[in-house]
PDB file of C-alpha atoms in Angstrom:
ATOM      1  CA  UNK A  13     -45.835   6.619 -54.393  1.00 45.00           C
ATOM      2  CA  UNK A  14     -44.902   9.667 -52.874  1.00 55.00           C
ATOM      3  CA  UNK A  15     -46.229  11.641 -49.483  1.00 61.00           C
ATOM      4  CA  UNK A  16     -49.002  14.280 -50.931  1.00 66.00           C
ATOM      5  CA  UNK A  17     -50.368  15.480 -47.435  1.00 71.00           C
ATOM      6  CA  UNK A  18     -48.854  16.098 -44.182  1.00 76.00           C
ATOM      7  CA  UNK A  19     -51.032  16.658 -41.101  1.00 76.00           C
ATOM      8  CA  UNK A  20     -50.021  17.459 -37.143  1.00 80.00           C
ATOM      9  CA  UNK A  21     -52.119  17.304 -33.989  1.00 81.00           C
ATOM     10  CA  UNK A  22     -52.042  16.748 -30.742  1.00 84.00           C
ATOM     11  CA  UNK A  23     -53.787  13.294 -29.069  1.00 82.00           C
ATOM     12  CA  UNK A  24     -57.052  15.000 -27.905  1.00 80.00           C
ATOM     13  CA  UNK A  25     -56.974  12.550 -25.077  1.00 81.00           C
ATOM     14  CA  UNK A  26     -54.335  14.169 -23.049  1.00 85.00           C
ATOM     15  CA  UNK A  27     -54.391  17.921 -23.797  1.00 86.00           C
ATOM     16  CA  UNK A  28     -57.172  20.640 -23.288  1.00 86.00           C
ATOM     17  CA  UNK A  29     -59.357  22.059 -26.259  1.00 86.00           C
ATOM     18  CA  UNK A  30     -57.186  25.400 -26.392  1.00 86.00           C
ATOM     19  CA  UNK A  31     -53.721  24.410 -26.689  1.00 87.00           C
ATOM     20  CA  UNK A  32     -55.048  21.791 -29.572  1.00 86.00           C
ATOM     21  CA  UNK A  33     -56.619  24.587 -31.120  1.00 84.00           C
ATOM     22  CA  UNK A  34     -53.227  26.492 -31.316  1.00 83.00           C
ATOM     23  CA  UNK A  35     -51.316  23.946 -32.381  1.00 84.00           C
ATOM     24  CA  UNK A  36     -53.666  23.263 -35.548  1.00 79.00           C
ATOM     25  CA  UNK A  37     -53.765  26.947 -35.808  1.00 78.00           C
ATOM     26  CA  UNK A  38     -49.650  27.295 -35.931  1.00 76.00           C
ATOM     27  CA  UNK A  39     -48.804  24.226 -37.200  1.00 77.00           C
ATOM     28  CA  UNK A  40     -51.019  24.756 -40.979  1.00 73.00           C
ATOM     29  CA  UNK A  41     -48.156  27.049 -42.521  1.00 66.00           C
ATOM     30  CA  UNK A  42     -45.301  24.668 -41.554  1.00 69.00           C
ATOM     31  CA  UNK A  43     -47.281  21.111 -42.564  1.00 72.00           C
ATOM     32  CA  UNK A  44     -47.418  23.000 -46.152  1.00 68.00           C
ATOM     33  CA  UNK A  45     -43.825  23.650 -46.279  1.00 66.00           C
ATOM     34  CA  UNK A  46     -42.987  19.862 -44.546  1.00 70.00           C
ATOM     35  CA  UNK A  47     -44.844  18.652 -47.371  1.00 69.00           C
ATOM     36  CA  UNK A  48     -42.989  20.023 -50.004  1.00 67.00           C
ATOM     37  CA  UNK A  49     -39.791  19.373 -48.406  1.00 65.00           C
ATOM     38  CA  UNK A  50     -41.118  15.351 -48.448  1.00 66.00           C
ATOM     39  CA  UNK A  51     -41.946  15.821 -52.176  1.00 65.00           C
ATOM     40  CA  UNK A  52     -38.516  17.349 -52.642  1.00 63.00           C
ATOM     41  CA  UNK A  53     -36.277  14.474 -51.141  1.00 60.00           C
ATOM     42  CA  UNK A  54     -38.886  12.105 -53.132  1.00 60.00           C
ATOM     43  CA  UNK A  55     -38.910   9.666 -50.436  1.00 59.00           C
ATOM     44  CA  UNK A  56     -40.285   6.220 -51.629  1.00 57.00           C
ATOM     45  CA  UNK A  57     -42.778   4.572 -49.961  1.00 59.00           C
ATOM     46  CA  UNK A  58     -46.867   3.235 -49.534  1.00 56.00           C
ATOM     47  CA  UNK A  59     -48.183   5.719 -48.302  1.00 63.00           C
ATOM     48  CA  UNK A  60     -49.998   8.410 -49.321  1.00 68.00           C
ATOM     49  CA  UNK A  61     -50.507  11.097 -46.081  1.00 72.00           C
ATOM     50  CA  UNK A  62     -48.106  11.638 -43.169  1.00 75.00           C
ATOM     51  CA  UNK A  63     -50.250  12.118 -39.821  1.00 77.00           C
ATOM     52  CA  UNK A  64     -48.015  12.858 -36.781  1.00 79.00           C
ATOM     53  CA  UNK A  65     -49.707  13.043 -33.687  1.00 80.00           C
ATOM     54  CA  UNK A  66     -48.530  15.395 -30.117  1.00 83.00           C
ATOM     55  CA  UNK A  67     -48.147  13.017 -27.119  1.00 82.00           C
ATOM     56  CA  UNK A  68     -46.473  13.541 -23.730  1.00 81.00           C
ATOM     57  CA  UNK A  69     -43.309  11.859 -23.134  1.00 71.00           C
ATOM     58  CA  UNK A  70     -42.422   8.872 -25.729  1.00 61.00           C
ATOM     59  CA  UNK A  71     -39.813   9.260 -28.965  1.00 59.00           C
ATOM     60  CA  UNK A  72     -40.458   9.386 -32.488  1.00 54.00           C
ATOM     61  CA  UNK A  73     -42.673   6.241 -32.842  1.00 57.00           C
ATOM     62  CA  UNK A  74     -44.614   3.920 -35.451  1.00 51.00           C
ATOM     63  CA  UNK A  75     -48.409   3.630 -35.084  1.00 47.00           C
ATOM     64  CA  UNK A  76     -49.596   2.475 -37.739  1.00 42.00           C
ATOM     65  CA  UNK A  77     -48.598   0.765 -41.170  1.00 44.00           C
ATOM     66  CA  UNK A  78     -50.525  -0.119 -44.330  1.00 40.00           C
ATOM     67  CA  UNK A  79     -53.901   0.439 -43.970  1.00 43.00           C
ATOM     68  CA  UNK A  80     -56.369   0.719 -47.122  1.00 42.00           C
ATOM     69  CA  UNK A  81     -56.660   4.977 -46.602  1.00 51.00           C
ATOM     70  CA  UNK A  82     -52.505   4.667 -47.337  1.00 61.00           C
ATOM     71  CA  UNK A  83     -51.734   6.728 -44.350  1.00 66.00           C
ATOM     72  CA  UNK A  84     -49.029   6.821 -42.265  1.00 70.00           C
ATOM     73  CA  UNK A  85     -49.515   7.435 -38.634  1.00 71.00           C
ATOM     74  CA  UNK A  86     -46.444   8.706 -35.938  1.00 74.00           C
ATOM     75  CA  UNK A  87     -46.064   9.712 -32.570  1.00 76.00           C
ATOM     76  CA  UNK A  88     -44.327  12.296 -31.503  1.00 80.00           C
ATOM     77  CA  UNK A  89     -43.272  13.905 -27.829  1.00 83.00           C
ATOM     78  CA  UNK A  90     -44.919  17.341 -27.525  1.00 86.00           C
ATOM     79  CA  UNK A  91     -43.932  19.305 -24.164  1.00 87.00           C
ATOM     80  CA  UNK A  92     -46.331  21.814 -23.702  1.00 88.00           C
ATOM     81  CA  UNK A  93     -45.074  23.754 -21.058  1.00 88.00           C
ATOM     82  CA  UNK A  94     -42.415  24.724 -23.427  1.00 88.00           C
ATOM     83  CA  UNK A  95     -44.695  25.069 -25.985  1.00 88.00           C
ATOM     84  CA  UNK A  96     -46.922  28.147 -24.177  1.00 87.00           C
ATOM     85  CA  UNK A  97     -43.887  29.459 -22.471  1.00 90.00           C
ATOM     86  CA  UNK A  98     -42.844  31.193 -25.788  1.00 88.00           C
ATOM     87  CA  UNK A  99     -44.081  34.504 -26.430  1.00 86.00           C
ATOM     88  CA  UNK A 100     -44.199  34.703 -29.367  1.00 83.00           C
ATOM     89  CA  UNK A 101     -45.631  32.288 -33.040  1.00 78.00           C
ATOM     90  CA  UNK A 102     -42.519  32.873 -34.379  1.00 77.00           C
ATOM     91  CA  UNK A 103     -40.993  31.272 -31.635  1.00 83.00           C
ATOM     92  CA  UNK A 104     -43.927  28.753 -30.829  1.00 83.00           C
ATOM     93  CA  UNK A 105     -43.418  27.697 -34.650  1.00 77.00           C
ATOM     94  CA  UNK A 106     -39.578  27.153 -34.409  1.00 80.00           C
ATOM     95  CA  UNK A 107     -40.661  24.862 -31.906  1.00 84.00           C
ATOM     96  CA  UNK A 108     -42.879  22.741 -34.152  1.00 82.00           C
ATOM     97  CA  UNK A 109     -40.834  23.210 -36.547  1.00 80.00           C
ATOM     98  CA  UNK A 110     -37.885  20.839 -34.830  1.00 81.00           C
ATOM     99  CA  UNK A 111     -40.488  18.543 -33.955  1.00 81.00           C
ATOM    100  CA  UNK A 112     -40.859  17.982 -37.730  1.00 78.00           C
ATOM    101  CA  UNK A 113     -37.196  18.019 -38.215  1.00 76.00           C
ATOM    102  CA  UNK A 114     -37.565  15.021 -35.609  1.00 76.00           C
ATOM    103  CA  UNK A 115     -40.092  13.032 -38.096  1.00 75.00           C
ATOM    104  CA  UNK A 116     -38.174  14.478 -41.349  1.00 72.00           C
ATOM    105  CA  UNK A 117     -34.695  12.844 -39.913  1.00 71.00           C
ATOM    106  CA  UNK A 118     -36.277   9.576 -39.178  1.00 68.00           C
ATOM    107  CA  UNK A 119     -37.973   9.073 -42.569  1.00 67.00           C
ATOM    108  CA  UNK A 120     -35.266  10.366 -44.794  1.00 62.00           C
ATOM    109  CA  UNK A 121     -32.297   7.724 -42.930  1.00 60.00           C
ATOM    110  CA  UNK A 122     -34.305   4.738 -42.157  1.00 54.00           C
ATOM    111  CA  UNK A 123     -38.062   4.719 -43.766  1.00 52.00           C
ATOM    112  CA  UNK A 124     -37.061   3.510 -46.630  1.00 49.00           C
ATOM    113  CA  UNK A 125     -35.453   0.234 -44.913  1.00 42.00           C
ATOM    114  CA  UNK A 126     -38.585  -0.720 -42.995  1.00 43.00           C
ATOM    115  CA  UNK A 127     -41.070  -0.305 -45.786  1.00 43.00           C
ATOM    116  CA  UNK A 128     -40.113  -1.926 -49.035  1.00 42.00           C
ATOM    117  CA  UNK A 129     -40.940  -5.114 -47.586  1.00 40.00           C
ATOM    118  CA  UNK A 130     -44.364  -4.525 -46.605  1.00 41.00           C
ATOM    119  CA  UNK A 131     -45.672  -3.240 -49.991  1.00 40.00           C
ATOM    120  CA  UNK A 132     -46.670  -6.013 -50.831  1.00 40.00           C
ATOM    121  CA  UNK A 133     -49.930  -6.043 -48.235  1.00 43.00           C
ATOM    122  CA  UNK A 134     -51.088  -3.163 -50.407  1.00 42.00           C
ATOM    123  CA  UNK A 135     -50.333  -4.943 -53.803  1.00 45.00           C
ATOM    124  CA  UNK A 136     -52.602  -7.913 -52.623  1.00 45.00           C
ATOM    125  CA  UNK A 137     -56.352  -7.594 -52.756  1.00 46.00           C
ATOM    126  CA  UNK A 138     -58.222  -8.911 -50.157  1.00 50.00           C
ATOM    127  CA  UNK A 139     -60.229 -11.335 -52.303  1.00 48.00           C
ATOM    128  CA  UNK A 140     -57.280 -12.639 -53.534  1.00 52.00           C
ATOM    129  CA  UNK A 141     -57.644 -16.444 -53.229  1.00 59.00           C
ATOM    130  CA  UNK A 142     -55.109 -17.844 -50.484  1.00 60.00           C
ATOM    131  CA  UNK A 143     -52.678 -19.984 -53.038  1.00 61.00           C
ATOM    132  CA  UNK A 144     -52.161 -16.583 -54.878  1.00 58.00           C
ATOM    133  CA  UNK A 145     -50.927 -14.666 -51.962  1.00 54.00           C
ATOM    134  CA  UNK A 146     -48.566 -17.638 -50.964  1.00 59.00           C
ATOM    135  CA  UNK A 147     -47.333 -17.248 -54.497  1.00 57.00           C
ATOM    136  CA  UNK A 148     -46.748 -13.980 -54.553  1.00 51.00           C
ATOM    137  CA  UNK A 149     -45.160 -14.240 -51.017  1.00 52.00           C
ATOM    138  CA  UNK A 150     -42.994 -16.608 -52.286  1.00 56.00           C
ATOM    139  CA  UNK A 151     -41.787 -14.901 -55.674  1.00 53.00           C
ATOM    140  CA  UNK A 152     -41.370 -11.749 -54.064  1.00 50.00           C
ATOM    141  CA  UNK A 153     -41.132 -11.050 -50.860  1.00 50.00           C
ATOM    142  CA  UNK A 154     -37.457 -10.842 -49.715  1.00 53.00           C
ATOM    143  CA  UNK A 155     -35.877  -7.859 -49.821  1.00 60.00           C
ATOM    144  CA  UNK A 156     -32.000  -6.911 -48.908  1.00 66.00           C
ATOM    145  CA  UNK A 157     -30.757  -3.137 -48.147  1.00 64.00           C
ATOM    146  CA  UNK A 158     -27.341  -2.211 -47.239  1.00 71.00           C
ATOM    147  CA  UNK A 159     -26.975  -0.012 -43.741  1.00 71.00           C
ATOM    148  CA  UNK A 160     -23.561   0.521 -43.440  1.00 75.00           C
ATOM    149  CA  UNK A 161     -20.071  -0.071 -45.631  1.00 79.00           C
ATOM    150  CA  UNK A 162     -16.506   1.047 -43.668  1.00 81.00           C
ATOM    151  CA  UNK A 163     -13.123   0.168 -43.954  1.00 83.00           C
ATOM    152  CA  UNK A 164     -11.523  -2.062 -40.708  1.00 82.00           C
ATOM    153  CA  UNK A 165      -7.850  -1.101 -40.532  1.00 81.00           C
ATOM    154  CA  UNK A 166      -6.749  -3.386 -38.262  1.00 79.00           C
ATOM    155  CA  UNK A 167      -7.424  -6.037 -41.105  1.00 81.00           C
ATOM    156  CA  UNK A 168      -7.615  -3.820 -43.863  1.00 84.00           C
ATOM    157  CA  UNK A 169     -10.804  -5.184 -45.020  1.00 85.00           C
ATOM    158  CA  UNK A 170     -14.370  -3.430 -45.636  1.00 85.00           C
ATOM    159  CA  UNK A 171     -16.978  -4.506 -43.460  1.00 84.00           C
ATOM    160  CA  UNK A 172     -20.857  -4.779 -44.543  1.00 84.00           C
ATOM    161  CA  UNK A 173     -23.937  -4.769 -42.586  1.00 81.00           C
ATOM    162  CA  UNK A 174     -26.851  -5.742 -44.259  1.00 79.00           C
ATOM    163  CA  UNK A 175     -30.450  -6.219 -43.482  1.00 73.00           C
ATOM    164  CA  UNK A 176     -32.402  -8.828 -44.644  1.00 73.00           C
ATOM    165  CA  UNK A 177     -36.206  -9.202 -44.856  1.00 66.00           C
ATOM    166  CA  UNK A 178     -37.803 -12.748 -45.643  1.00 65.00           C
ATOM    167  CA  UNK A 179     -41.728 -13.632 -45.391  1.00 60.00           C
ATOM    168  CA  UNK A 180     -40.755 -15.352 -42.204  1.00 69.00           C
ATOM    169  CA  UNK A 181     -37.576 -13.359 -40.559  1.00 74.00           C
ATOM    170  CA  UNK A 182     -35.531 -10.329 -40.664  1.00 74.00           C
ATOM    171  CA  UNK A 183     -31.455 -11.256 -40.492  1.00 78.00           C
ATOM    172  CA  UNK A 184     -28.876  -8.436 -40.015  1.00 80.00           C
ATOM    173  CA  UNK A 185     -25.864  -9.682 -41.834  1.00 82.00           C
ATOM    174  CA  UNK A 186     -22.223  -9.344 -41.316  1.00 84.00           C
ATOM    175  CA  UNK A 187     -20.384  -9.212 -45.102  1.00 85.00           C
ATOM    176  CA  UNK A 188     -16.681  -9.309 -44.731  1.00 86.00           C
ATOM    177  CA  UNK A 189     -15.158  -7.892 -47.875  1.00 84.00           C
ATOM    178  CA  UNK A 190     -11.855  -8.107 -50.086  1.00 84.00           C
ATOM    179  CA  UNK A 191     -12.471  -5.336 -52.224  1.00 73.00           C
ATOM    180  CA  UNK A 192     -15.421  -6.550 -54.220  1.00 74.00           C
ATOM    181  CA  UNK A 193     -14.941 -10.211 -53.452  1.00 83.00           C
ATOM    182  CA  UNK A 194     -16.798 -11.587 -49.973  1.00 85.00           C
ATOM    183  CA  UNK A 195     -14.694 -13.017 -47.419  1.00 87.00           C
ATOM    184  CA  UNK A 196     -17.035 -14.225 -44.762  1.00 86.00           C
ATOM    185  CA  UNK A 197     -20.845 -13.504 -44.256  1.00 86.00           C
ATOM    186  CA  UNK A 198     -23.021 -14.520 -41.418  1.00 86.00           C
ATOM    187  CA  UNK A 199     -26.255 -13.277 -39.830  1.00 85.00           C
ATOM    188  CA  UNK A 200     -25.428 -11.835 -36.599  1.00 81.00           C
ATOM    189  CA  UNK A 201     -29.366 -11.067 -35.600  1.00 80.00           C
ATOM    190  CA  UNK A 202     -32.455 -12.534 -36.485  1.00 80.00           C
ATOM    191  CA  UNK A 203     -35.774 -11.572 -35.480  1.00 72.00           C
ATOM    192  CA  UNK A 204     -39.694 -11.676 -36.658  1.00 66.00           C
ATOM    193  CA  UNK A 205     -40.301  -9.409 -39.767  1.00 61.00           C
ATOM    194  CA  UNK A 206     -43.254  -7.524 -38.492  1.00 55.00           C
ATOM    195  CA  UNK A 207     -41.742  -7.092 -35.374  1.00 55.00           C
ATOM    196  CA  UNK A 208     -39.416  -4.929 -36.526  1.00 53.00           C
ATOM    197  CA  UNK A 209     -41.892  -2.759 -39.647  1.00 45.00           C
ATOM    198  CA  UNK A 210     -42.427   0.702 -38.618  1.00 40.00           C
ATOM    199  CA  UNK A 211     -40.257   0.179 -35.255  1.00 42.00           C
ATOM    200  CA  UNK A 212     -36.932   1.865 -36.509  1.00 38.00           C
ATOM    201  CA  UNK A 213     -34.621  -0.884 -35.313  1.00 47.00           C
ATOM    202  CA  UNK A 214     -31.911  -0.915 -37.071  1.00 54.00           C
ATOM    203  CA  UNK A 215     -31.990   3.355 -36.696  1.00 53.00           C
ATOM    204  CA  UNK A 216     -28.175   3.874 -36.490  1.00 65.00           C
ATOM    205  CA  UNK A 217     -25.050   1.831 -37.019  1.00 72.00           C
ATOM    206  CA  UNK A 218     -21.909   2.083 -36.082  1.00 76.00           C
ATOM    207  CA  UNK A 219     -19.062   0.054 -37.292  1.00 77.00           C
ATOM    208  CA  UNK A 220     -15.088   0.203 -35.296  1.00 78.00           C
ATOM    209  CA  UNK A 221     -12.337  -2.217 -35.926  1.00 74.00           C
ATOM    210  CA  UNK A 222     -13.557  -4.352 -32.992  1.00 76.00           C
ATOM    211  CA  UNK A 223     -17.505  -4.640 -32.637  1.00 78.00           C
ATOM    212  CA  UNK A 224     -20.620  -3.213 -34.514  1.00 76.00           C
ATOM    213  CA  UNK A 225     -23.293  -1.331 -32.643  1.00 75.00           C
ATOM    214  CA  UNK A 226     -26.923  -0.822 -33.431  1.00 70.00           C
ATOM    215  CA  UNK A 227     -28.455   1.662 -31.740  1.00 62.00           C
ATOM    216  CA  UNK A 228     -32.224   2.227 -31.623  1.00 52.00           C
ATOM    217  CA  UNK A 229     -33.547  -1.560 -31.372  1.00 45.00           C
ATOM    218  CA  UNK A 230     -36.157  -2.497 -29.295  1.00 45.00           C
ATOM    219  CA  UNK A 231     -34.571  -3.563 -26.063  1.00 48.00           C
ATOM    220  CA  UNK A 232     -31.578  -1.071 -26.600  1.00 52.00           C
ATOM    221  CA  UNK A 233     -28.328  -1.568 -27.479  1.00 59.00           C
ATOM    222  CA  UNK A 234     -27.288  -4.580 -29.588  1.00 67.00           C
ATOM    223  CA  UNK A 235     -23.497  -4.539 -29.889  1.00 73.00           C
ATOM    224  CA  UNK A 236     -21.810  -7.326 -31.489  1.00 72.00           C
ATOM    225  CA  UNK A 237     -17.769  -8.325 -31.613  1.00 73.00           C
ATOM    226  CA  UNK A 238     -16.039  -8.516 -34.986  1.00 68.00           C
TER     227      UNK A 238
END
């Protein structure tokens, strides 16, 4: 399933009726063009519309997962005092148009990772009796993606971090490797599956001949020693 609509506002909560009304206004011609870019890196996933919504101070963040409307529902940090300071759309629009680049960087590295495993809450009807979900839990619903792959020089080995989803936990694995053949593997994090859907935390890894660090998880920095 692929995105087919894209839509940007701000949270009518915490900005006045004008500037919303300029933003929808100047955003239209650039959530057209985000959508085809989404449709040209044929990104995989649920979902079915992209809403991101303007909020005041907070990163590029998850609302809202599978739902039965198939939409997909961000935050994202919109200063408007930036935002009116430009004089001119052109310039108003280059604006948006890195806020997208935000959303468009997050979704192309990591969304992928984060929802495979939850497709199945969509594949499941809800009058589904409860042994059939089980089952289907069961036979399906583990799911392992590969994050990063880099030699170590200082034991000429290539190192593997993997992420792991289960019904009942999410591991990030540690895969030393002989060429193809696995030296040593062990889970080096563990935490709650839906904890982690929609949340980004395994955003960006890093990999040195001495430790692995993850940045982006949900109380900051995880680092761990090799």
């Amino acid at each position: 399933m692929m995105f087919k609509s894209v839509f940007f506002a701000l949270e009518q909560a915490q900005f006045n009726h004008d500037i919303i009304h300029k933003v929808n206004t100047e955003s239209r011609a650039l959530s057209v063009a985000y959508e085809r870019l989404l449709k040209k890196e044929k990104i995989n996933c649920n979902f079915t519309r992209l809403v991101i919504t303007g909020v005041k101070d907070t990163e590029v963040v998850i609302n809202q997962g599978v739902n039965t409307a198939n939409i997909l529902s961000l935050s994202i940090s919109f200063d408007e005092q930036k935002y009116v300071a430009f004089q001119t759309i052109r310039q108003r629009q280059e604006y948006l148009y890195t806020l997208f680049e935000a959303v468009f960087s997050k979704l192309t590295s990591e969304m992928e990772v984060n929802l495979k495993p939850f497709i199945l809450e969509t594949k499941l009807a809800a009058n589904f009796s409860q042994k059939v979900i089980e089952e289907f839990r069961e036979n399906n619903y583990q799911t392992t993606y590969l994050l990063k792959r880099k030699k170590i020089t200082a034991i000429n080995r290539f190192c593997e971090v993997w992420v792991q989803f289960t019904e009942k936990e999410c591991n990030l694995k540690l895969r030393i490797m002989d060429k193809k053949n696995v030296m040593e593997e062990r889970a080096i994090y563990t935490t709650d599956p839906y904890l982690v859907a929609f949340q980004f935390l395994f955003s960006n890894v890093e990999v040195t001949n001495r430790t692995i660090q993850i940045t982006g998880a949900r109380n900051g920095l995880l680092k761990i020693d090799l």
